[in-house]
PDB file of C-alpha atoms in Angstrom:
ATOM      1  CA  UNK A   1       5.313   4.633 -22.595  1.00 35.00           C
ATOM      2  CA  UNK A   2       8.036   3.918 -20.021  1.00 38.00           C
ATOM      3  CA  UNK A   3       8.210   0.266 -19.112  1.00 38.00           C
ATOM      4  CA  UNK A   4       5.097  -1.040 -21.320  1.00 38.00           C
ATOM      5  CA  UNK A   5       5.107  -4.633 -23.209  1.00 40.00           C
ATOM      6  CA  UNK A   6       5.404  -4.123 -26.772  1.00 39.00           C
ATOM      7  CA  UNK A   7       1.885  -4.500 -28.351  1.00 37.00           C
ATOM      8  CA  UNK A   8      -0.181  -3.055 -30.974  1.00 39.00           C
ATOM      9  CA  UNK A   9      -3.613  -1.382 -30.072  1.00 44.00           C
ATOM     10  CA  UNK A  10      -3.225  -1.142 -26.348  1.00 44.00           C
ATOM     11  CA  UNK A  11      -5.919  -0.229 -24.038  1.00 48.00           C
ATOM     12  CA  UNK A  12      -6.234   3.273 -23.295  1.00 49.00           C
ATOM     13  CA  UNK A  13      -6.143   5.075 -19.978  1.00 48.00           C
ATOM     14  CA  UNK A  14      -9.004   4.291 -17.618  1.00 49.00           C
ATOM     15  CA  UNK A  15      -9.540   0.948 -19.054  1.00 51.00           C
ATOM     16  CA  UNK A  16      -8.631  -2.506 -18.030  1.00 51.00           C
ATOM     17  CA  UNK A  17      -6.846  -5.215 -19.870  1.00 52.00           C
ATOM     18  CA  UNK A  18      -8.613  -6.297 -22.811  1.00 52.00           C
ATOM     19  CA  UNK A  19      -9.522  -9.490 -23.762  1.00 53.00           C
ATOM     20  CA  UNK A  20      -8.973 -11.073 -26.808  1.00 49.00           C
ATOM     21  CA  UNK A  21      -8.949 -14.837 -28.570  1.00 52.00           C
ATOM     22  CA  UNK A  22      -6.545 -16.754 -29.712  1.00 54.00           C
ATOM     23  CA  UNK A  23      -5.919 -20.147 -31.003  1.00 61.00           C
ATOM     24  CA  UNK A  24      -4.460 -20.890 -27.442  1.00 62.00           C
ATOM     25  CA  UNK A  25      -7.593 -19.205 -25.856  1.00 60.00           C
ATOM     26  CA  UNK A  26      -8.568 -15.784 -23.982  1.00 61.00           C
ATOM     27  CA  UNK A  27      -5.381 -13.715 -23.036  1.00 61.00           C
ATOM     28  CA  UNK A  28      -5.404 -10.120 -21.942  1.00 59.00           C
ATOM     29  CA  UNK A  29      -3.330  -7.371 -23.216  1.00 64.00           C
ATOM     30  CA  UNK A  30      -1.586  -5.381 -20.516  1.00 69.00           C
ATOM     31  CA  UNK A  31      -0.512  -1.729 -19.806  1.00 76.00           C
ATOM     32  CA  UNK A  32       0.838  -0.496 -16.888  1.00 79.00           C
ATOM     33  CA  UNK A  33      -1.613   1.004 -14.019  1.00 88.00           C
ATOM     34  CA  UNK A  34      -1.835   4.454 -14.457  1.00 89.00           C
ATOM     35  CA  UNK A  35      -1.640   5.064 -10.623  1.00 92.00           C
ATOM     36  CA  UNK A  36       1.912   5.464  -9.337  1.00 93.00           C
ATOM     37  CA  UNK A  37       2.622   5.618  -5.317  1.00 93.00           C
ATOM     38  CA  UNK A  38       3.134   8.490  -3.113  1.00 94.00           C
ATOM     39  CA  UNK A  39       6.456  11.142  -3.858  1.00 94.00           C
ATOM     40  CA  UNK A  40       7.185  10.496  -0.105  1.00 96.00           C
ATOM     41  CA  UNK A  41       7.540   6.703  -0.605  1.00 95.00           C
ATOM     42  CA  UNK A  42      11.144   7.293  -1.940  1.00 96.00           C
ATOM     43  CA  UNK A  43      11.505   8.896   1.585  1.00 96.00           C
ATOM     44  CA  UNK A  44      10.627   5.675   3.028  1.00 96.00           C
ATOM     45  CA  UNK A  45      12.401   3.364   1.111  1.00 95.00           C
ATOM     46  CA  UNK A  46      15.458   5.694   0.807  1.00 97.00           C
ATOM     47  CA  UNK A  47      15.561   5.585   4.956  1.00 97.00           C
ATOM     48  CA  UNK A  48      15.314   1.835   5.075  1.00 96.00           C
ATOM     49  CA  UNK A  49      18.042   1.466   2.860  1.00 96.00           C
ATOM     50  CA  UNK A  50      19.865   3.131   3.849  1.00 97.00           C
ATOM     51  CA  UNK A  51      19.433   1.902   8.000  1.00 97.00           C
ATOM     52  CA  UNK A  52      20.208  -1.369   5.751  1.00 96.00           C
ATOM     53  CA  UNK A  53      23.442  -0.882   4.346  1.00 97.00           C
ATOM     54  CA  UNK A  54      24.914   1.233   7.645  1.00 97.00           C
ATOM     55  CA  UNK A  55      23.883  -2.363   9.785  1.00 97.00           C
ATOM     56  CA  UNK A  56      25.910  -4.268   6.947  1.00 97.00           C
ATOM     57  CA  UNK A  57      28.394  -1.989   6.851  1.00 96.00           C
ATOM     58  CA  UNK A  58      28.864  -1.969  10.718  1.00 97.00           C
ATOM     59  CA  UNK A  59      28.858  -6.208  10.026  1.00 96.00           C
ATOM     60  CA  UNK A  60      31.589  -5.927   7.717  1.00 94.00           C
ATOM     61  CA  UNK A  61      33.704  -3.533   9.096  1.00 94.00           C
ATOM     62  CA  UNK A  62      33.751  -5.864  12.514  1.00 93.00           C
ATOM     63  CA  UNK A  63      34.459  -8.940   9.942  1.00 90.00           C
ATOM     64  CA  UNK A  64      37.518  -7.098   8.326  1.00 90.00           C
ATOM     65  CA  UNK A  65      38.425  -6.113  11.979  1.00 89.00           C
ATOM     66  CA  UNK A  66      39.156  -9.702  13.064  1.00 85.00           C
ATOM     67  CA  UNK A  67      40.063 -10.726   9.313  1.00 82.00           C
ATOM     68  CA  UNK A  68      42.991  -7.993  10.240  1.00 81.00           C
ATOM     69  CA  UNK A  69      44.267  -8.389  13.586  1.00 81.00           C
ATOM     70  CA  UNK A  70      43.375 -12.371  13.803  1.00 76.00           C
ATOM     71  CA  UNK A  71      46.313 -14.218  12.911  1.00 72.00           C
ATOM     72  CA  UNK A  72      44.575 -17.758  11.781  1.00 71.00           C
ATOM     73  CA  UNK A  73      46.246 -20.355   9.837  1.00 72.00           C
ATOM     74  CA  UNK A  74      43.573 -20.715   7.893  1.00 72.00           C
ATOM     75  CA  UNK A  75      42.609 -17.577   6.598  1.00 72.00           C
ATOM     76  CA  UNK A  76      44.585 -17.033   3.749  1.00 74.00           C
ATOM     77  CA  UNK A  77      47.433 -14.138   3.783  1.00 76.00           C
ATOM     78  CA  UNK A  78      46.414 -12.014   0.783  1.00 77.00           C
ATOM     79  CA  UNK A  79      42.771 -12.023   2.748  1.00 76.00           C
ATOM     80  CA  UNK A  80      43.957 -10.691   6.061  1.00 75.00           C
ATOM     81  CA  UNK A  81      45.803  -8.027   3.807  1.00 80.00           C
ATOM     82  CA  UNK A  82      43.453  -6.583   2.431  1.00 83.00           C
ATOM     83  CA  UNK A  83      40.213  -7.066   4.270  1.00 84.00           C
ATOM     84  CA  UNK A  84      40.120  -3.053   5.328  1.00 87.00           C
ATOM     85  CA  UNK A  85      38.906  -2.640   1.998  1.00 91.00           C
ATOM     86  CA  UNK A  86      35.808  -4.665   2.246  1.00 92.00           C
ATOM     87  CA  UNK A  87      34.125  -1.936   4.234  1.00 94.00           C
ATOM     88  CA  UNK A  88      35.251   0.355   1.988  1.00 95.00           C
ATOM     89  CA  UNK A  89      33.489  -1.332  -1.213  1.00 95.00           C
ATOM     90  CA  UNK A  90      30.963  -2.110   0.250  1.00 96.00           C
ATOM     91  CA  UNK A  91      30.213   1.458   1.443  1.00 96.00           C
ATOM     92  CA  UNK A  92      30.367   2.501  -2.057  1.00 97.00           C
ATOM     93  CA  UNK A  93      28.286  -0.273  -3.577  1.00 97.00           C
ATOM     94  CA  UNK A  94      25.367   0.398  -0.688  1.00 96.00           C
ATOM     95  CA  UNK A  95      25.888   4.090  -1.229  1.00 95.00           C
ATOM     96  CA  UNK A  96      24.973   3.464  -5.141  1.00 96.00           C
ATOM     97  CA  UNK A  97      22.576   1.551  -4.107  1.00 95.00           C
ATOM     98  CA  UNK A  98      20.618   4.033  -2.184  1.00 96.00           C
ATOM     99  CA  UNK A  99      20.810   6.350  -4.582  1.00 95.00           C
ATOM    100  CA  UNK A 100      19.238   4.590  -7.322  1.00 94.00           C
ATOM    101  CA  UNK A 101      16.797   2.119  -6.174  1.00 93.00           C
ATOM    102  CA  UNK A 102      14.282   4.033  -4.735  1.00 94.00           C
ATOM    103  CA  UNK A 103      13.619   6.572  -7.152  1.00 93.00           C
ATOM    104  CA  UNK A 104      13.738   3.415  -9.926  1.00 92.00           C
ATOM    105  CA  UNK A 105      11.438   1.605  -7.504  1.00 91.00           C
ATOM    106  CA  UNK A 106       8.985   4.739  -7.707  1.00 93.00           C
ATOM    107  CA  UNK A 107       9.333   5.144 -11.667  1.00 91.00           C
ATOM    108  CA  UNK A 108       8.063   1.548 -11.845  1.00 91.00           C
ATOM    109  CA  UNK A 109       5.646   1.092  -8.986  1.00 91.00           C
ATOM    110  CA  UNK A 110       2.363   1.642 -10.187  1.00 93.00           C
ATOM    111  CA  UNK A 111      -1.185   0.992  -9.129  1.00 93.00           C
ATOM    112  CA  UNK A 112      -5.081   0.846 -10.336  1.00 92.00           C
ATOM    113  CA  UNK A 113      -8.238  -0.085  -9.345  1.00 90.00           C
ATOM    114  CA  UNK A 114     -10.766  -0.832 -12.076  1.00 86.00           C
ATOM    115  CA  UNK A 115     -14.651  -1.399 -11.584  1.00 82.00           C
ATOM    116  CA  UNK A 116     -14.019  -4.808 -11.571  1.00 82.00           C
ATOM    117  CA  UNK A 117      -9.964  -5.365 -11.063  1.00 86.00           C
ATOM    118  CA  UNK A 118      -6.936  -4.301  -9.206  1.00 89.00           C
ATOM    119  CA  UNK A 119      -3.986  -4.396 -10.781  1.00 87.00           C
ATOM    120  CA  UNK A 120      -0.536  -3.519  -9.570  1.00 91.00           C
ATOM    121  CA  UNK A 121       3.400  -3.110 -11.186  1.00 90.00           C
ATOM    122  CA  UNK A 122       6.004  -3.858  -8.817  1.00 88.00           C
ATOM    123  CA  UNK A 123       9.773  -5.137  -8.834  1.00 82.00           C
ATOM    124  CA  UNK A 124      12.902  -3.607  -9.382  1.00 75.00           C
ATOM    125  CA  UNK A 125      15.034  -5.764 -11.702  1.00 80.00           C
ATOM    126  CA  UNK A 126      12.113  -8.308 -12.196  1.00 84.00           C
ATOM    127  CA  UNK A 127       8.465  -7.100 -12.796  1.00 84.00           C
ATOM    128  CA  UNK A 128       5.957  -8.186 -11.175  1.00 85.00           C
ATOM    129  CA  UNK A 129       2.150  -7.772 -12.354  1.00 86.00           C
ATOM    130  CA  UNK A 130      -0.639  -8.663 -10.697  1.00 87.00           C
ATOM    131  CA  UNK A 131      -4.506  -8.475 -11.332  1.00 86.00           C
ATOM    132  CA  UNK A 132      -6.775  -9.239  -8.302  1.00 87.00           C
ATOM    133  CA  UNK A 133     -10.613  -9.472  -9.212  1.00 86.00           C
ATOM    134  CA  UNK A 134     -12.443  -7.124  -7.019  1.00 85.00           C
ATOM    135  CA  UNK A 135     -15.295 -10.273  -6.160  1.00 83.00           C
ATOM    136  CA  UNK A 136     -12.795 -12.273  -4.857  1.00 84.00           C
ATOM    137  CA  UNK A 137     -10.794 -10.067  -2.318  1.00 87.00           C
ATOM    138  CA  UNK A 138     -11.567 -11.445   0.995  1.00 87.00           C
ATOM    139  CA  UNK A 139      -9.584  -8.709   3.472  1.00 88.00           C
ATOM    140  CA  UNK A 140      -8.397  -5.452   2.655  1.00 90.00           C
ATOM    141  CA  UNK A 141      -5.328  -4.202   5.272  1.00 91.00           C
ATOM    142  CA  UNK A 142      -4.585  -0.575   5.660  1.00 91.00           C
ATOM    143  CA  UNK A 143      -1.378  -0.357   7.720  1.00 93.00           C
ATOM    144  CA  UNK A 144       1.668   2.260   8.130  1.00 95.00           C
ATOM    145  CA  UNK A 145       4.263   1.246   9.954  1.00 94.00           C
ATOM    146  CA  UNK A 146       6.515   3.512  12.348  1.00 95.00           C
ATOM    147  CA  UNK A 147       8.642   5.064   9.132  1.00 95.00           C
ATOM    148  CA  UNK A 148       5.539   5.521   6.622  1.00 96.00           C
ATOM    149  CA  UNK A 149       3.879   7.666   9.527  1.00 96.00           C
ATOM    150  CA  UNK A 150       6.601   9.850   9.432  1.00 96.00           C
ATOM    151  CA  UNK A 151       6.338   9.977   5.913  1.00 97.00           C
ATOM    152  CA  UNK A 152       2.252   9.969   6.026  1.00 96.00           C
ATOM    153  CA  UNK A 153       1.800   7.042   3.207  1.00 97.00           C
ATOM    154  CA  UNK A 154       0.560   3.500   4.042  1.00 96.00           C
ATOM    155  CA  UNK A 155       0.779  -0.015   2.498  1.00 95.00           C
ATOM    156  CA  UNK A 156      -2.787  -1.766   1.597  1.00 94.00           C
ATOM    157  CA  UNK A 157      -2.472  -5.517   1.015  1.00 92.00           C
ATOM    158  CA  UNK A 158      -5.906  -6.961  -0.757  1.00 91.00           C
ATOM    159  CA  UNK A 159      -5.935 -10.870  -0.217  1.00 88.00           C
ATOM    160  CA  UNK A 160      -8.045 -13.041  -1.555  1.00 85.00           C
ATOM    161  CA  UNK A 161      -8.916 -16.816  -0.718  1.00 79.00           C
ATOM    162  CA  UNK A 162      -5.825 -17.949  -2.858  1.00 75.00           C
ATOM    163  CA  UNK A 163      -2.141 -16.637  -1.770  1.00 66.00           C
ATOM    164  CA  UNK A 164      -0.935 -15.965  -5.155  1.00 69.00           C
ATOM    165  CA  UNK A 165      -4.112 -13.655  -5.648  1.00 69.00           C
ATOM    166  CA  UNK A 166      -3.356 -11.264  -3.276  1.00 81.00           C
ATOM    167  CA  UNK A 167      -1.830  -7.742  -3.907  1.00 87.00           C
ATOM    168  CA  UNK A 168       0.276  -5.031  -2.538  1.00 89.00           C
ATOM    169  CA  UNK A 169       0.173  -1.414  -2.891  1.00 92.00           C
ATOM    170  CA  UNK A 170       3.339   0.007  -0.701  1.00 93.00           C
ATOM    171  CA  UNK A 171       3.812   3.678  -0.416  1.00 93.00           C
ATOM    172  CA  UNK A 172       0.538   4.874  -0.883  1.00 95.00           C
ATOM    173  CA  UNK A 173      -0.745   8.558   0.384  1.00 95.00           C
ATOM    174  CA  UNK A 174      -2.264   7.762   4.126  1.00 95.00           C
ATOM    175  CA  UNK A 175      -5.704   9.211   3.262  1.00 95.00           C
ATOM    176  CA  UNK A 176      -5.933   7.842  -0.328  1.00 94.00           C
ATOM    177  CA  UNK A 177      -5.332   3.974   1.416  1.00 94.00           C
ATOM    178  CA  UNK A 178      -7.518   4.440   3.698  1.00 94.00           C
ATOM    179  CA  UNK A 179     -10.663   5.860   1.648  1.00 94.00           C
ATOM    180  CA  UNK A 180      -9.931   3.076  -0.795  1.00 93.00           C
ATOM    181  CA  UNK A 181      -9.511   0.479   1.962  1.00 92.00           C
ATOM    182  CA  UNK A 182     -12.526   1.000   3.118  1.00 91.00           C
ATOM    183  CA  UNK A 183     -14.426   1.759  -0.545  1.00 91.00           C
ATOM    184  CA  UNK A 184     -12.748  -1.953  -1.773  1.00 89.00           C
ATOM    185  CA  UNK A 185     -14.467  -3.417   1.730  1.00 86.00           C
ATOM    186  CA  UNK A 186     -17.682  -2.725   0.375  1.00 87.00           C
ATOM    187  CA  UNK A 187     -17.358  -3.314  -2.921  1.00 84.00           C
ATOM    188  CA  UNK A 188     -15.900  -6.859  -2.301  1.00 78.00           C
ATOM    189  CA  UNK A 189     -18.781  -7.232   0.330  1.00 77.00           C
ATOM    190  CA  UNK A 190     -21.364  -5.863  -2.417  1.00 79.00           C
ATOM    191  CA  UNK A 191     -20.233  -8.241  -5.091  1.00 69.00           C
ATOM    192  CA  UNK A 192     -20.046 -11.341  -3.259  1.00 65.00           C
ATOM    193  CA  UNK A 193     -23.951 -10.458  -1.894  1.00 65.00           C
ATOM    194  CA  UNK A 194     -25.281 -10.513  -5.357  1.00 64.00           C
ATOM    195  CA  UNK A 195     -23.309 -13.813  -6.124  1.00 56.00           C
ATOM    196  CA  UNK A 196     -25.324 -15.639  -3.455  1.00 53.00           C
TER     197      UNK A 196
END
């Protein structure tokens, strides 16, 4: 399975974590959500990348500009020589970029709610996991900004009381956040009910 921690006996599809003791105590044995974002979420990323690297690009090129035609004591020689090619290098480096990240962001980005936890996969280079339980969500955000219209996916953020608890599902289908934006609103409202 493509990005999975190593274990033996891991849960199947459809179920949550499982728990298990140790010496050390309870731990939970992980696999990734079987959800993954919207196909049209590369579109979104792959625009704001690449909006990104033309901005940085436009930077640099005005940088290696003056670097050029400034003659200041203090820039070294060998620096005023060759500062055309910073543009240059970077154009190829942010090209690269574009290219790659958001169709590695969308192999990795992954999402699942369970009957009684959320859990998300996100990062690039470092992964981030993250299980929210469903009775402690305290707002659930639906929101698509100008580009994800265009693209028709949202983001839905789930926070609970504590910072650290709170989750992020960017690039989701429009309709699908939505329907569950409103489902996890009244699940989190049903649970905490029966607490009290």
């Amino acid at each position: 399975m493509l990005n999975s921690p190593a274990h033996d006996g891991r849960p199947e599809p459809g179920e949550g974590p499982r728990e298990h003791l140790t010496e050390e105590g309870r731990t939970a044995e992980l696999r990734p959500p079987l959800r993954r974002v919207s196909g049209r979420a590369v579109g979104v990323w792959t625009v704001r990348m690449l909006l990104g690297v033309a901005l940085k690009l436009v930077l640099i090129s005005v940088v290696a500009v003056m670097l050029t035609n400034l003659s200041l004591s203090w820039i070294p020689d060998r620096l005023s020589e060759n500062a055309r090619l910073l543009p240059i290098a970077y154009g190829v480096y942010g090209l690269v970029k574009v290219a790659v990240v958001p169709s590695w962001r969308y192999r990795v980005h992954r999402w699942e709610v369970g009957e009684d936890v959320i859990y998300t996969r996100a990062g690039w280079i470092a992964r981030s996991w993250q299980l929210v339980p469903v009775n402690r969500i305290q707002t659930v955000d639906h929101t698509q900004a100008m580009l994800e219209r265009v693209f028709d996916v949202a983001t839905l953020r789930v926070q609970t009381a504590s910072f650290a608890g709170s989750s992020t599902i960017e690039g989701m289908d429009a309709d699908e956040a939505r329907v569950l934006s409103e489902e996890l609103a009244a699940r989190a409202a049903t649970l905490r009910d029966d607490a009290t």
